[in-house]
mmCIF file with all atom_site columns, C-alpha atoms in Angstrom:
data_model
loop_
_atom_site.group_PDB
_atom_site.id
_atom_site.type_symbol
_atom_site.label_atom_id
_atom_site.label_alt_id
_atom_site.label_comp_id
_atom_site.label_asym_id
_atom_site.label_entity_id
_atom_site.label_seq_id
_atom_site.pdbx_PDB_ins_code
_atom_site.Cartn_x
_atom_site.Cartn_y
_atom_site.Cartn_z
_atom_site.occupancy
_atom_site.B_iso_or_equiv
_atom_site.pdbx_formal_charge
_atom_site.auth_seq_id
_atom_site.auth_comp_id
_atom_site.auth_asym_id
_atom_site.auth_atom_id
_atom_site.pdbx_PDB_model_num
ATOM 1   C CA . MET A 1 1   ? 0.000   0.000  0.000  1.00 0.00 ? 1439 MET A CA 1
ATOM 2   C CA . PRO A 1 2   ? 1.461   3.427  -0.915 1.00 0.00 ? 1440 PRO A CA 1
ATOM 3   C CA . ARG A 1 3   ? 2.610   5.541  2.014  1.00 0.00 ? 1441 ARG A CA 1
ATOM 4   C CA . ARG A 1 4   ? -0.066  8.193  1.327  1.00 0.00 ? 1442 ARG A CA 1
ATOM 5   C CA . SER A 1 5   ? -2.806  5.524  1.482  1.00 0.00 ? 1443 SER A CA 1
ATOM 6   C CA . VAL A 1 6   ? -1.388  4.156  4.729  1.00 0.00 ? 1444 VAL A CA 1
ATOM 7   C CA . LEU A 1 7   ? -1.468  7.635  6.294  1.00 0.00 ? 1445 LEU A CA 1
ATOM 8   C CA . LEU A 1 8   ? -5.002  8.237  5.039  1.00 0.00 ? 1446 LEU A CA 1
ATOM 9   C CA . PHE A 1 9   ? -6.206  4.879  6.387  1.00 0.00 ? 1447 PHE A CA 1
ATOM 10  C CA . GLY A 1 10  ? -4.558  5.525  9.736  1.00 0.00 ? 1448 GLY A CA 1
ATOM 11  C CA . GLY A 1 11  ? -6.178  8.936  9.936  1.00 0.00 ? 1449 GLY A CA 1
ATOM 12  C CA . LEU A 1 12  ? -9.617  7.474  9.261  1.00 0.00 ? 1450 LEU A CA 1
ATOM 13  C CA . VAL A 1 13  ? -9.122  4.860  11.984 1.00 0.00 ? 1451 VAL A CA 1
ATOM 14  C CA . LEU A 1 14  ? -8.147  7.597  14.460 1.00 0.00 ? 1452 LEU A CA 1
ATOM 15  C CA . VAL A 1 15  ? -11.211 9.680  13.573 1.00 0.00 ? 1453 VAL A CA 1
ATOM 16  C CA . ALA A 1 16  ? -13.491 6.661  13.973 1.00 0.00 ? 1454 ALA A CA 1
ATOM 17  C CA . ALA A 1 17  ? -11.992 5.911  17.385 1.00 0.00 ? 1455 ALA A CA 1
ATOM 18  C CA . LEU A 1 18  ? -12.548 9.502  18.496 1.00 0.00 ? 1456 LEU A CA 1
ATOM 19  C CA . VAL A 1 19  ? -16.170 9.407  17.351 1.00 0.00 ? 1457 VAL A CA 1
ATOM 20  C CA . VAL A 1 20  ? -16.771 6.220  19.351 1.00 0.00 ? 1458 VAL A CA 1
ATOM 21  C CA . ALA A 1 21  ? -15.123 7.726  22.433 1.00 0.00 ? 1459 ALA A CA 1
ATOM 22  C CA . ILE A 1 22  ? -17.137 10.953 22.209 1.00 0.00 ? 1460 ILE A CA 1
ATOM 23  C CA . THR A 1 23  ? -20.371 9.048  21.643 1.00 0.00 ? 1461 THR A CA 1
ATOM 24  C CA . THR A 1 24  ? -19.666 6.918  24.705 1.00 0.00 ? 1462 THR A CA 1
ATOM 25  C CA . LEU A 1 25  ? -19.089 10.002 26.830 1.00 0.00 ? 1463 LEU A CA 1
ATOM 26  C CA . VAL A 1 26  ? -22.332 11.601 25.641 1.00 0.00 ? 1464 VAL A CA 1
ATOM 27  C CA . VAL A 1 27  ? -24.392 8.500  26.463 1.00 0.00 ? 1465 VAL A CA 1
ATOM 28  C CA . VAL A 1 28  ? -22.781 8.043  29.870 1.00 0.00 ? 1466 VAL A CA 1
ATOM 29  C CA . GLY A 1 29  ? -23.214 11.704 30.731 1.00 0.00 ? 1467 GLY A CA 1
ATOM 30  C CA . GLY A 1 30  ? -26.836 11.952 29.615 1.00 0.00 ? 1468 GLY A CA 1
ATOM 31  C CA . ARG A 1 31  ? -30.119 10.745 31.087 1.00 0.00 ? 1469 ARG A CA 1
ATOM 32  C CA . ASP A 1 32  ? -29.380 7.176  29.998 1.00 0.00 ? 1470 ASP A CA 1
ATOM 33  C CA . ARG A 1 33  ? -27.523 6.958  33.321 1.00 0.00 ? 1471 ARG A CA 1
ATOM 34  C CA . VAL A 1 34  ? -30.849 7.221  35.144 1.00 0.00 ? 1472 VAL A CA 1
ATOM 35  C CA . PRO A 1 35  ? -31.983 3.674  35.962 1.00 0.00 ? 1473 PRO A CA 1
ATOM 36  C CA . THR A 1 36  ? -34.878 2.418  33.884 1.00 0.00 ? 1474 THR A CA 1
ATOM 37  C CA . GLY A 1 37  ? -35.450 -1.028 35.379 1.00 0.00 ? 1475 GLY A CA 1
ATOM 38  C CA . SER A 1 38  ? -34.735 -2.466 38.774 1.00 0.00 ? 1476 SER A CA 1
ATOM 39  C CA . GLN A 1 39  ? -31.051 -1.593 38.533 1.00 0.00 ? 1477 GLN A CA 1
ATOM 40  C CA . THR A 1 40  ? -29.382 1.216  40.435 1.00 0.00 ? 1478 THR A CA 1
ATOM 41  C CA . VAL A 1 41  ? -26.828 3.712  39.174 1.00 0.00 ? 1479 VAL A CA 1
ATOM 42  C CA . ALA A 1 42  ? -23.797 2.174  40.716 1.00 0.00 ? 1480 ALA A CA 1
ATOM 43  C CA . SER A 1 43  ? -20.404 3.684  39.951 1.00 0.00 ? 1481 SER A CA 1
ATOM 44  C CA . THR A 1 44  ? -19.732 5.317  43.323 1.00 0.00 ? 1482 THR A CA 1
ATOM 45  C CA . GLY A 1 45  ? -22.518 3.748  45.347 1.00 0.00 ? 1483 GLY A CA 1
ATOM 46  C CA . GLN A 1 46  ? -24.042 7.200  45.793 1.00 0.00 ? 1484 GLN A CA 1
ATOM 47  C CA . PRO A 1 47  ? -26.103 7.971  42.668 1.00 0.00 ? 1485 PRO A CA 1
ATOM 48  C CA . SER A 1 48  ? -27.005 11.630 42.272 1.00 0.00 ? 1486 SER A CA 1
ATOM 49  C CA . VAL A 1 49  ? -30.766 11.138 42.250 1.00 0.00 ? 1487 VAL A CA 1
ATOM 50  C CA . GLY A 1 50  ? -32.959 13.238 44.521 1.00 0.00 ? 1488 GLY A CA 1
ATOM 51  C CA . GLY A 1 51  ? -32.231 16.363 46.482 1.00 0.00 ? 1489 GLY A CA 1
ATOM 52  C CA . PRO A 1 52  ? -33.757 19.606 47.750 1.00 0.00 ? 1490 PRO A CA 1
ATOM 53  C CA . PHE A 1 53  ? -37.054 20.870 46.381 1.00 0.00 ? 1491 PHE A CA 1
ATOM 54  C CA . ASN A 1 54  ? -39.697 23.432 47.325 1.00 0.00 ? 1492 ASN A CA 1
ATOM 55  C CA . LEU A 1 55  ? -43.195 22.724 46.044 1.00 0.00 ? 1493 LEU A CA 1
ATOM 56  C CA . ILE A 1 56  ? -46.900 22.991 46.930 1.00 0.00 ? 1494 ILE A CA 1
ATOM 57  C CA . ASP A 1 57  ? -49.055 19.986 47.803 1.00 0.00 ? 1495 ASP A CA 1
ATOM 58  C CA . GLN A 1 58  ? -52.620 19.369 46.649 1.00 0.00 ? 1496 GLN A CA 1
ATOM 59  C CA . ASP A 1 59  ? -53.951 21.141 49.749 1.00 0.00 ? 1497 ASP A CA 1
ATOM 60  C CA . GLY A 1 60  ? -51.972 24.286 48.963 1.00 0.00 ? 1498 GLY A CA 1
ATOM 61  C CA . HIS A 1 61  ? -49.353 23.742 51.656 1.00 0.00 ? 1499 HIS A CA 1
ATOM 62  C CA . PRO A 1 62  ? -45.663 24.387 50.945 1.00 0.00 ? 1500 PRO A CA 1
ATOM 63  C CA . VAL A 1 63  ? -43.471 21.301 51.284 1.00 0.00 ? 1501 VAL A CA 1
ATOM 64  C CA . ASP A 1 64  ? -39.827 20.479 50.778 1.00 0.00 ? 1502 ASP A CA 1
ATOM 65  C CA . GLN A 1 65  ? -37.613 17.403 50.655 1.00 0.00 ? 1503 GLN A CA 1
ATOM 66  C CA . THR A 1 66  ? -38.214 16.687 54.357 1.00 0.00 ? 1504 THR A CA 1
ATOM 67  C CA . LEU A 1 67  ? -41.542 15.255 53.179 1.00 0.00 ? 1505 LEU A CA 1
ATOM 68  C CA . LEU A 1 68  ? -39.557 12.084 52.461 1.00 0.00 ? 1506 LEU A CA 1
ATOM 69  C CA . ASP A 1 69  ? -38.052 11.772 55.940 1.00 0.00 ? 1507 ASP A CA 1
ATOM 70  C CA . GLY A 1 70  ? -39.028 8.731  57.977 1.00 0.00 ? 1508 GLY A CA 1
ATOM 71  C CA . LYS A 1 71  ? -40.948 6.842  55.277 1.00 0.00 ? 1509 LYS A CA 1
ATOM 72  C CA . TRP A 1 72  ? -40.204 4.874  52.167 1.00 0.00 ? 1510 TRP A CA 1
ATOM 73  C CA . THR A 1 73  ? -41.356 6.877  49.166 1.00 0.00 ? 1511 THR A CA 1
ATOM 74  C CA . LEU A 1 74  ? -42.107 6.251  45.513 1.00 0.00 ? 1512 LEU A CA 1
ATOM 75  C CA . VAL A 1 75  ? -41.590 9.436  43.511 1.00 0.00 ? 1513 VAL A CA 1
ATOM 76  C CA . PHE A 1 76  ? -42.590 9.884  39.911 1.00 0.00 ? 1514 PHE A CA 1
ATOM 77  C CA . PHE A 1 77  ? -43.155 12.768 37.529 1.00 0.00 ? 1515 PHE A CA 1
ATOM 78  C CA . GLY A 1 78  ? -46.273 13.100 35.389 1.00 0.00 ? 1516 GLY A CA 1
ATOM 79  C CA . PHE A 1 79  ? -49.314 15.290 34.759 1.00 0.00 ? 1517 PHE A CA 1
ATOM 80  C CA . THR A 1 80  ? -53.064 15.021 35.171 1.00 0.00 ? 1518 THR A CA 1
ATOM 81  C CA . TRP A 1 81  ? -53.809 15.340 31.446 1.00 0.00 ? 1519 TRP A CA 1
ATOM 82  C CA . CYS A 1 82  ? -51.577 12.353 30.704 1.00 0.00 ? 1520 CYS A CA 1
ATOM 83  C CA . PRO A 1 83  ? -53.689 9.976  28.584 1.00 0.00 ? 1521 PRO A CA 1
ATOM 84  C CA . ASP A 1 84  ? -51.960 6.693  29.331 1.00 0.00 ? 1522 ASP A CA 1
ATOM 85  C CA . TYR A 1 85  ? -48.736 6.314  31.321 1.00 0.00 ? 1523 TYR A CA 1
ATOM 86  C CA . CYS A 1 86  ? -49.692 8.277  34.440 1.00 0.00 ? 1524 CYS A CA 1
ATOM 87  C CA . PRO A 1 87  ? -53.072 6.649  35.153 1.00 0.00 ? 1525 PRO A CA 1
ATOM 88  C CA . THR A 1 88  ? -51.623 3.250  34.251 1.00 0.00 ? 1526 THR A CA 1
ATOM 89  C CA . THR A 1 89  ? -48.712 3.780  36.642 1.00 0.00 ? 1527 THR A CA 1
ATOM 90  C CA . LEU A 1 90  ? -50.967 4.909  39.482 1.00 0.00 ? 1528 LEU A CA 1
ATOM 91  C CA . ALA A 1 91  ? -53.158 1.848  39.019 1.00 0.00 ? 1529 ALA A CA 1
ATOM 92  C CA . ALA A 1 92  ? -50.062 -0.385 38.985 1.00 0.00 ? 1530 ALA A CA 1
ATOM 93  C CA . LEU A 1 93  ? -48.775 1.253  42.170 1.00 0.00 ? 1531 LEU A CA 1
ATOM 94  C CA . LYS A 1 94  ? -52.092 0.536  43.871 1.00 0.00 ? 1532 LYS A CA 1
ATOM 95  C CA . ALA A 1 95  ? -51.677 -3.127 42.933 1.00 0.00 ? 1533 ALA A CA 1
ATOM 96  C CA . THR A 1 96  ? -48.091 -2.996 44.212 1.00 0.00 ? 1534 THR A CA 1
ATOM 97  C CA . GLN A 1 97  ? -49.295 -1.572 47.522 1.00 0.00 ? 1535 GLN A CA 1
ATOM 98  C CA . ASP A 1 98  ? -51.785 -4.414 47.864 1.00 0.00 ? 1536 ASP A CA 1
ATOM 99  C CA . ARG A 1 99  ? -48.975 -6.945 47.468 1.00 0.00 ? 1537 ARG A CA 1
ATOM 100 C CA . LEU A 1 100 ? -46.929 -5.281 50.218 1.00 0.00 ? 1538 LEU A CA 1
ATOM 101 C CA . GLY A 1 101 ? -49.527 -6.064 52.868 1.00 0.00 ? 1539 GLY A CA 1
ATOM 102 C CA . ASP A 1 102 ? -48.936 -4.335 56.208 1.00 0.00 ? 1540 ASP A CA 1
ATOM 103 C CA . ARG A 1 103 ? -45.565 -3.030 55.037 1.00 0.00 ? 1541 ARG A CA 1
ATOM 104 C CA . ALA A 1 104 ? -47.374 -0.659 52.692 1.00 0.00 ? 1542 ALA A CA 1
ATOM 105 C CA . ASP A 1 105 ? -48.176 1.404  55.793 1.00 0.00 ? 1543 ASP A CA 1
ATOM 106 C CA . ASN A 1 106 ? -44.606 2.690  55.680 1.00 0.00 ? 1544 ASN A CA 1
ATOM 107 C CA . LEU A 1 107 ? -44.715 3.568  51.981 1.00 0.00 ? 1545 LEU A CA 1
ATOM 108 C CA . GLN A 1 108 ? -45.952 6.839  50.531 1.00 0.00 ? 1546 GLN A CA 1
ATOM 109 C CA . ILE A 1 109 ? -46.391 7.834  46.895 1.00 0.00 ? 1547 ILE A CA 1
ATOM 110 C CA . VAL A 1 110 ? -45.467 11.292 45.637 1.00 0.00 ? 1548 VAL A CA 1
ATOM 111 C CA . PHE A 1 111 ? -46.729 12.490 42.258 1.00 0.00 ? 1549 PHE A CA 1
ATOM 112 C CA . ILE A 1 112 ? -44.874 15.594 41.002 1.00 0.00 ? 1550 ILE A CA 1
ATOM 113 C CA . SER A 1 113 ? -46.577 17.409 38.143 1.00 0.00 ? 1551 SER A CA 1
ATOM 114 C CA . VAL A 1 114 ? -44.505 18.518 35.169 1.00 0.00 ? 1552 VAL A CA 1
ATOM 115 C CA . ASP A 1 115 ? -47.421 20.663 33.959 1.00 0.00 ? 1553 ASP A CA 1
ATOM 116 C CA . PRO A 1 116 ? -47.703 23.538 36.446 1.00 0.00 ? 1554 PRO A CA 1
ATOM 117 C CA . GLU A 1 117 ? -49.635 25.599 33.899 1.00 0.00 ? 1555 GLU A CA 1
ATOM 118 C CA . ARG A 1 118 ? -52.687 23.333 34.277 1.00 0.00 ? 1556 ARG A CA 1
ATOM 119 C CA . ASP A 1 119 ? -52.029 21.288 37.413 1.00 0.00 ? 1557 ASP A CA 1
ATOM 120 C CA . ARG A 1 120 ? -53.044 23.630 40.193 1.00 0.00 ? 1558 ARG A CA 1
ATOM 121 C CA . PRO A 1 121 ? -53.416 22.129 43.690 1.00 0.00 ? 1559 PRO A CA 1
ATOM 122 C CA . GLN A 1 122 ? -57.171 21.549 43.412 1.00 0.00 ? 1560 GLN A CA 1
ATOM 123 C CA . VAL A 1 123 ? -56.752 19.901 40.001 1.00 0.00 ? 1561 VAL A CA 1
ATOM 124 C CA . LEU A 1 124 ? -54.210 17.517 41.502 1.00 0.00 ? 1562 LEU A CA 1
ATOM 125 C CA . LYS A 1 125 ? -56.469 16.805 44.473 1.00 0.00 ? 1563 LYS A CA 1
ATOM 126 C CA . ASP A 1 126 ? -59.438 15.944 42.263 1.00 0.00 ? 1564 ASP A CA 1
ATOM 127 C CA . TYR A 1 127 ? -57.324 13.797 39.948 1.00 0.00 ? 1565 TYR A CA 1
ATOM 128 C CA . LEU A 1 128 ? -55.616 11.788 42.668 1.00 0.00 ? 1566 LEU A CA 1
ATOM 129 C CA . SER A 1 129 ? -58.939 10.994 44.334 1.00 0.00 ? 1567 SER A CA 1
ATOM 130 C CA . SER A 1 130 ? -59.987 9.007  41.247 1.00 0.00 ? 1568 SER A CA 1
ATOM 131 C CA . ASP A 1 131 ? -61.196 5.442  41.739 1.00 0.00 ? 1569 ASP A CA 1
ATOM 132 C CA . GLY A 1 132 ? -58.506 2.850  41.098 1.00 0.00 ? 1570 GLY A CA 1
ATOM 133 C CA . PHE A 1 133 ? -55.655 5.075  42.293 1.00 0.00 ? 1571 PHE A CA 1
ATOM 134 C CA . PRO A 1 134 ? -53.812 4.465  45.595 1.00 0.00 ? 1572 PRO A CA 1
ATOM 135 C CA . GLU A 1 135 ? -55.245 6.226  48.606 1.00 0.00 ? 1573 GLU A CA 1
ATOM 136 C CA . GLY A 1 136 ? -53.207 9.039  50.086 1.00 0.00 ? 1574 GLY A CA 1
ATOM 137 C CA . VAL A 1 137 ? -51.049 9.883  47.059 1.00 0.00 ? 1575 VAL A CA 1
ATOM 138 C CA . ILE A 1 138 ? -49.328 13.222 47.664 1.00 0.00 ? 1576 ILE A CA 1
ATOM 139 C CA . GLY A 1 139 ? -49.588 15.494 44.646 1.00 0.00 ? 1577 GLY A CA 1
ATOM 140 C CA . LEU A 1 140 ? -47.043 18.273 44.254 1.00 0.00 ? 1578 LEU A CA 1
ATOM 141 C CA . THR A 1 141 ? -46.917 21.258 41.938 1.00 0.00 ? 1579 THR A CA 1
ATOM 142 C CA . GLY A 1 142 ? -45.338 24.705 41.930 1.00 0.00 ? 1580 GLY A CA 1
ATOM 143 C CA . THR A 1 143 ? -43.948 27.393 39.695 1.00 0.00 ? 1581 THR A CA 1
ATOM 144 C CA . PRO A 1 144 ? -42.211 26.373 36.471 1.00 0.00 ? 1582 PRO A CA 1
ATOM 145 C CA . ALA A 1 145 ? -38.865 27.149 38.098 1.00 0.00 ? 1583 ALA A CA 1
ATOM 146 C CA . GLN A 1 146 ? -39.677 25.020 41.148 1.00 0.00 ? 1584 GLN A CA 1
ATOM 147 C CA . ILE A 1 147 ? -40.781 22.101 38.991 1.00 0.00 ? 1585 ILE A CA 1
ATOM 148 C CA . ARG A 1 148 ? -37.627 22.364 36.891 1.00 0.00 ? 1586 ARG A CA 1
ATOM 149 C CA . ALA A 1 149 ? -35.438 22.355 39.999 1.00 0.00 ? 1587 ALA A CA 1
ATOM 150 C CA . ALA A 1 150 ? -37.172 19.260 41.374 1.00 0.00 ? 1588 ALA A CA 1
ATOM 151 C CA . ALA A 1 151 ? -36.924 17.433 38.043 1.00 0.00 ? 1589 ALA A CA 1
ATOM 152 C CA . ASP A 1 152 ? -33.254 18.305 37.750 1.00 0.00 ? 1590 ASP A CA 1
ATOM 153 C CA . ALA A 1 153 ? -32.634 16.962 41.251 1.00 0.00 ? 1591 ALA A CA 1
ATOM 154 C CA . TYR A 1 154 ? -34.147 13.627 40.198 1.00 0.00 ? 1592 TYR A CA 1
ATOM 155 C CA . ARG A 1 155 ? -32.632 13.772 36.731 1.00 0.00 ? 1593 ARG A CA 1
ATOM 156 C CA . ALA A 1 156 ? -36.130 13.490 35.288 1.00 0.00 ? 1594 ALA A CA 1
ATOM 157 C CA . TYR A 1 157 ? -36.754 14.644 31.728 1.00 0.00 ? 1595 TYR A CA 1
ATOM 158 C CA . TYR A 1 158 ? -39.843 16.538 30.584 1.00 0.00 ? 1596 TYR A CA 1
ATOM 159 C CA . GLN A 1 159 ? -40.744 18.870 27.743 1.00 0.00 ? 1597 GLN A CA 1
ATOM 160 C CA . LYS A 1 160 ? -43.864 20.628 26.518 1.00 0.00 ? 1598 LYS A CA 1
ATOM 161 C CA . VAL A 1 161 ? -45.043 19.376 23.137 1.00 0.00 ? 1599 VAL A CA 1
ATOM 162 C CA . GLY A 1 162 ? -47.453 21.356 20.951 1.00 0.00 ? 1600 GLY A CA 1
ATOM 163 C CA . GLU A 1 163 ? -49.142 24.725 21.306 1.00 0.00 ? 1601 GLU A CA 1
ATOM 164 C CA . GLY A 1 164 ? -52.464 26.032 22.556 1.00 0.00 ? 1602 GLY A CA 1
ATOM 165 C CA . GLU A 1 165 ? -54.845 24.150 24.828 1.00 0.00 ? 1603 GLU A CA 1
ATOM 166 C CA . ALA A 1 166 ? -54.124 20.831 23.134 1.00 0.00 ? 1604 ALA A CA 1
ATOM 167 C CA . TYR A 1 167 ? -50.471 20.668 24.179 1.00 0.00 ? 1605 TYR A CA 1
ATOM 168 C CA . THR A 1 168 ? -49.125 17.630 25.986 1.00 0.00 ? 1606 THR A CA 1
ATOM 169 C CA . MET A 1 169 ? -46.022 16.833 28.022 1.00 0.00 ? 1607 MET A CA 1
ATOM 170 C CA . ASP A 1 170 ? -43.273 14.408 27.090 1.00 0.00 ? 1608 ASP A CA 1
ATOM 171 C CA . HIS A 1 171 ? -41.657 13.028 30.245 1.00 0.00 ? 1609 HIS A CA 1
ATOM 172 C CA . SER A 1 172 ? -39.435 10.246 31.553 1.00 0.00 ? 1610 SER A CA 1
ATOM 173 C CA . LEU A 1 173 ? -41.081 7.146  32.971 1.00 0.00 ? 1611 LEU A CA 1
ATOM 174 C CA . THR A 1 174 ? -38.940 6.166  35.953 1.00 0.00 ? 1612 THR A CA 1
ATOM 175 C CA . VAL A 1 175 ? -40.462 5.679  39.413 1.00 0.00 ? 1613 VAL A CA 1
ATOM 176 C CA . TYR A 1 176 ? -37.858 6.422  42.089 1.00 0.00 ? 1614 TYR A CA 1
ATOM 177 C CA . LEU A 1 177 ? -37.730 4.475  45.350 1.00 0.00 ? 1615 LEU A CA 1
ATOM 178 C CA . MET A 1 178 ? -36.368 6.691  48.115 1.00 0.00 ? 1616 MET A CA 1
ATOM 179 C CA . GLY A 1 179 ? -35.400 5.485  51.586 1.00 0.00 ? 1617 GLY A CA 1
ATOM 180 C CA . PRO A 1 180 ? -36.534 6.911  54.943 1.00 0.00 ? 1618 PRO A CA 1
ATOM 181 C CA . ASP A 1 181 ? -33.353 8.992  54.927 1.00 0.00 ? 1619 ASP A CA 1
ATOM 182 C CA . GLY A 1 182 ? -34.523 10.694 51.732 1.00 0.00 ? 1620 GLY A CA 1
ATOM 183 C CA . LYS A 1 183 ? -31.849 9.033  49.620 1.00 0.00 ? 1621 LYS A CA 1
ATOM 184 C CA . PHE A 1 184 ? -32.268 7.091  46.401 1.00 0.00 ? 1622 PHE A CA 1
ATOM 185 C CA . ARG A 1 185 ? -32.454 3.308  46.719 1.00 0.00 ? 1623 ARG A CA 1
ATOM 186 C CA . ASN A 1 186 ? -33.701 1.915  43.437 1.00 0.00 ? 1624 ASN A CA 1
ATOM 187 C CA . ALA A 1 187 ? -35.829 2.546  40.385 1.00 0.00 ? 1625 ALA A CA 1
ATOM 188 C CA . LEU A 1 188 ? -38.927 0.816  39.141 1.00 0.00 ? 1626 LEU A CA 1
ATOM 189 C CA . GLY A 1 189 ? -39.527 0.539  35.425 1.00 0.00 ? 1627 GLY A CA 1
ATOM 190 C CA . GLY A 1 190 ? -43.009 0.262  33.986 1.00 0.00 ? 1628 GLY A CA 1
ATOM 191 C CA . ASP A 1 191 ? -42.175 -3.194 32.668 1.00 0.00 ? 1629 ASP A CA 1
ATOM 192 C CA . LEU A 1 192 ? -41.712 -4.711 36.134 1.00 0.00 ? 1630 LEU A CA 1
ATOM 193 C CA . GLY A 1 193 ? -45.349 -5.165 37.040 1.00 0.00 ? 1631 GLY A CA 1
ATOM 194 C CA . PRO A 1 194 ? -46.800 -5.148 40.578 1.00 0.00 ? 1632 PRO A CA 1
ATOM 195 C CA . ASP A 1 195 ? -45.310 -8.466 41.719 1.00 0.00 ? 1633 ASP A CA 1
ATOM 196 C CA . ARG A 1 196 ? -41.737 -7.685 40.776 1.00 0.00 ? 1634 ARG A CA 1
ATOM 197 C CA . SER A 1 197 ? -42.074 -4.068 41.933 1.00 0.00 ? 1635 SER A CA 1
ATOM 198 C CA . ALA A 1 198 ? -43.251 -5.239 45.344 1.00 0.00 ? 1636 ALA A CA 1
ATOM 199 C CA . ASP A 1 199 ? -40.300 -7.628 45.499 1.00 0.00 ? 1637 ASP A CA 1
ATOM 200 C CA . VAL A 1 200 ? -37.850 -4.798 44.724 1.00 0.00 ? 1638 VAL A CA 1
ATOM 201 C CA . ILE A 1 201 ? -39.403 -2.617 47.428 1.00 0.00 ? 1639 ILE A CA 1
ATOM 202 C CA . LEU A 1 202 ? -39.425 -5.388 50.050 1.00 0.00 ? 1640 LEU A CA 1
ATOM 203 C CA . ARG A 1 203 ? -35.802 -6.265 49.399 1.00 0.00 ? 1641 ARG A CA 1
ATOM 204 C CA . ALA A 1 204 ? -34.844 -2.604 49.749 1.00 0.00 ? 1642 ALA A CA 1
ATOM 205 C CA . MET A 1 205 ? -36.798 -2.340 53.002 1.00 0.00 ? 1643 MET A CA 1
ATOM 206 C CA . ASP A 1 206 ? -35.061 -5.432 54.354 1.00 0.00 ? 1644 ASP A CA 1
ATOM 207 C CA . ARG A 1 207 ? -31.661 -3.907 53.557 1.00 0.00 ? 1645 ARG A CA 1
ATOM 208 C CA . GLY A 1 208 ? -32.681 -0.664 55.246 1.00 0.00 ? 1646 GLY A CA 1
#
């Protein structure tokens, strides 16, 4: 092979290697690091999921991250106009609660709206009282800036899609299991189902 061709081939190999390396860094640094099944983000043992927030509950009371203290908590982000995932998830969490038996008494569910424009406290209260949803779900909303800060703390993605009254919200689907110390323990994907979700929660409770 002529020397010029060898140099050209070597240059192409180097460029390809750099592209692979950069792509790997982008994937690792993006939201793909947020767990989507029953796996935790592991590298240091202290995944950066969860943190301070200041929001308003469905009764109009201000709350912060101390809401999580002392109880196991399932946190997920959605909105009341969600046509499928959010009501399906709430129904699945009710079934999960049923499978936990008495240990469900130490588990609370927190629903954080990503649609503060429509999800005022009373709207959340009416929605979460729907038949088939778990009893006692805590609905949280706030200003757009407060919602963004909470979502960033949990590394949750959301984005408004469309214009006018018919807009919807694209959002990530992870349910976060937080311990009584307010720290992240695990994540529940929508594909787990109530039985496996209950098993993940019980194993986390047993570990403390």
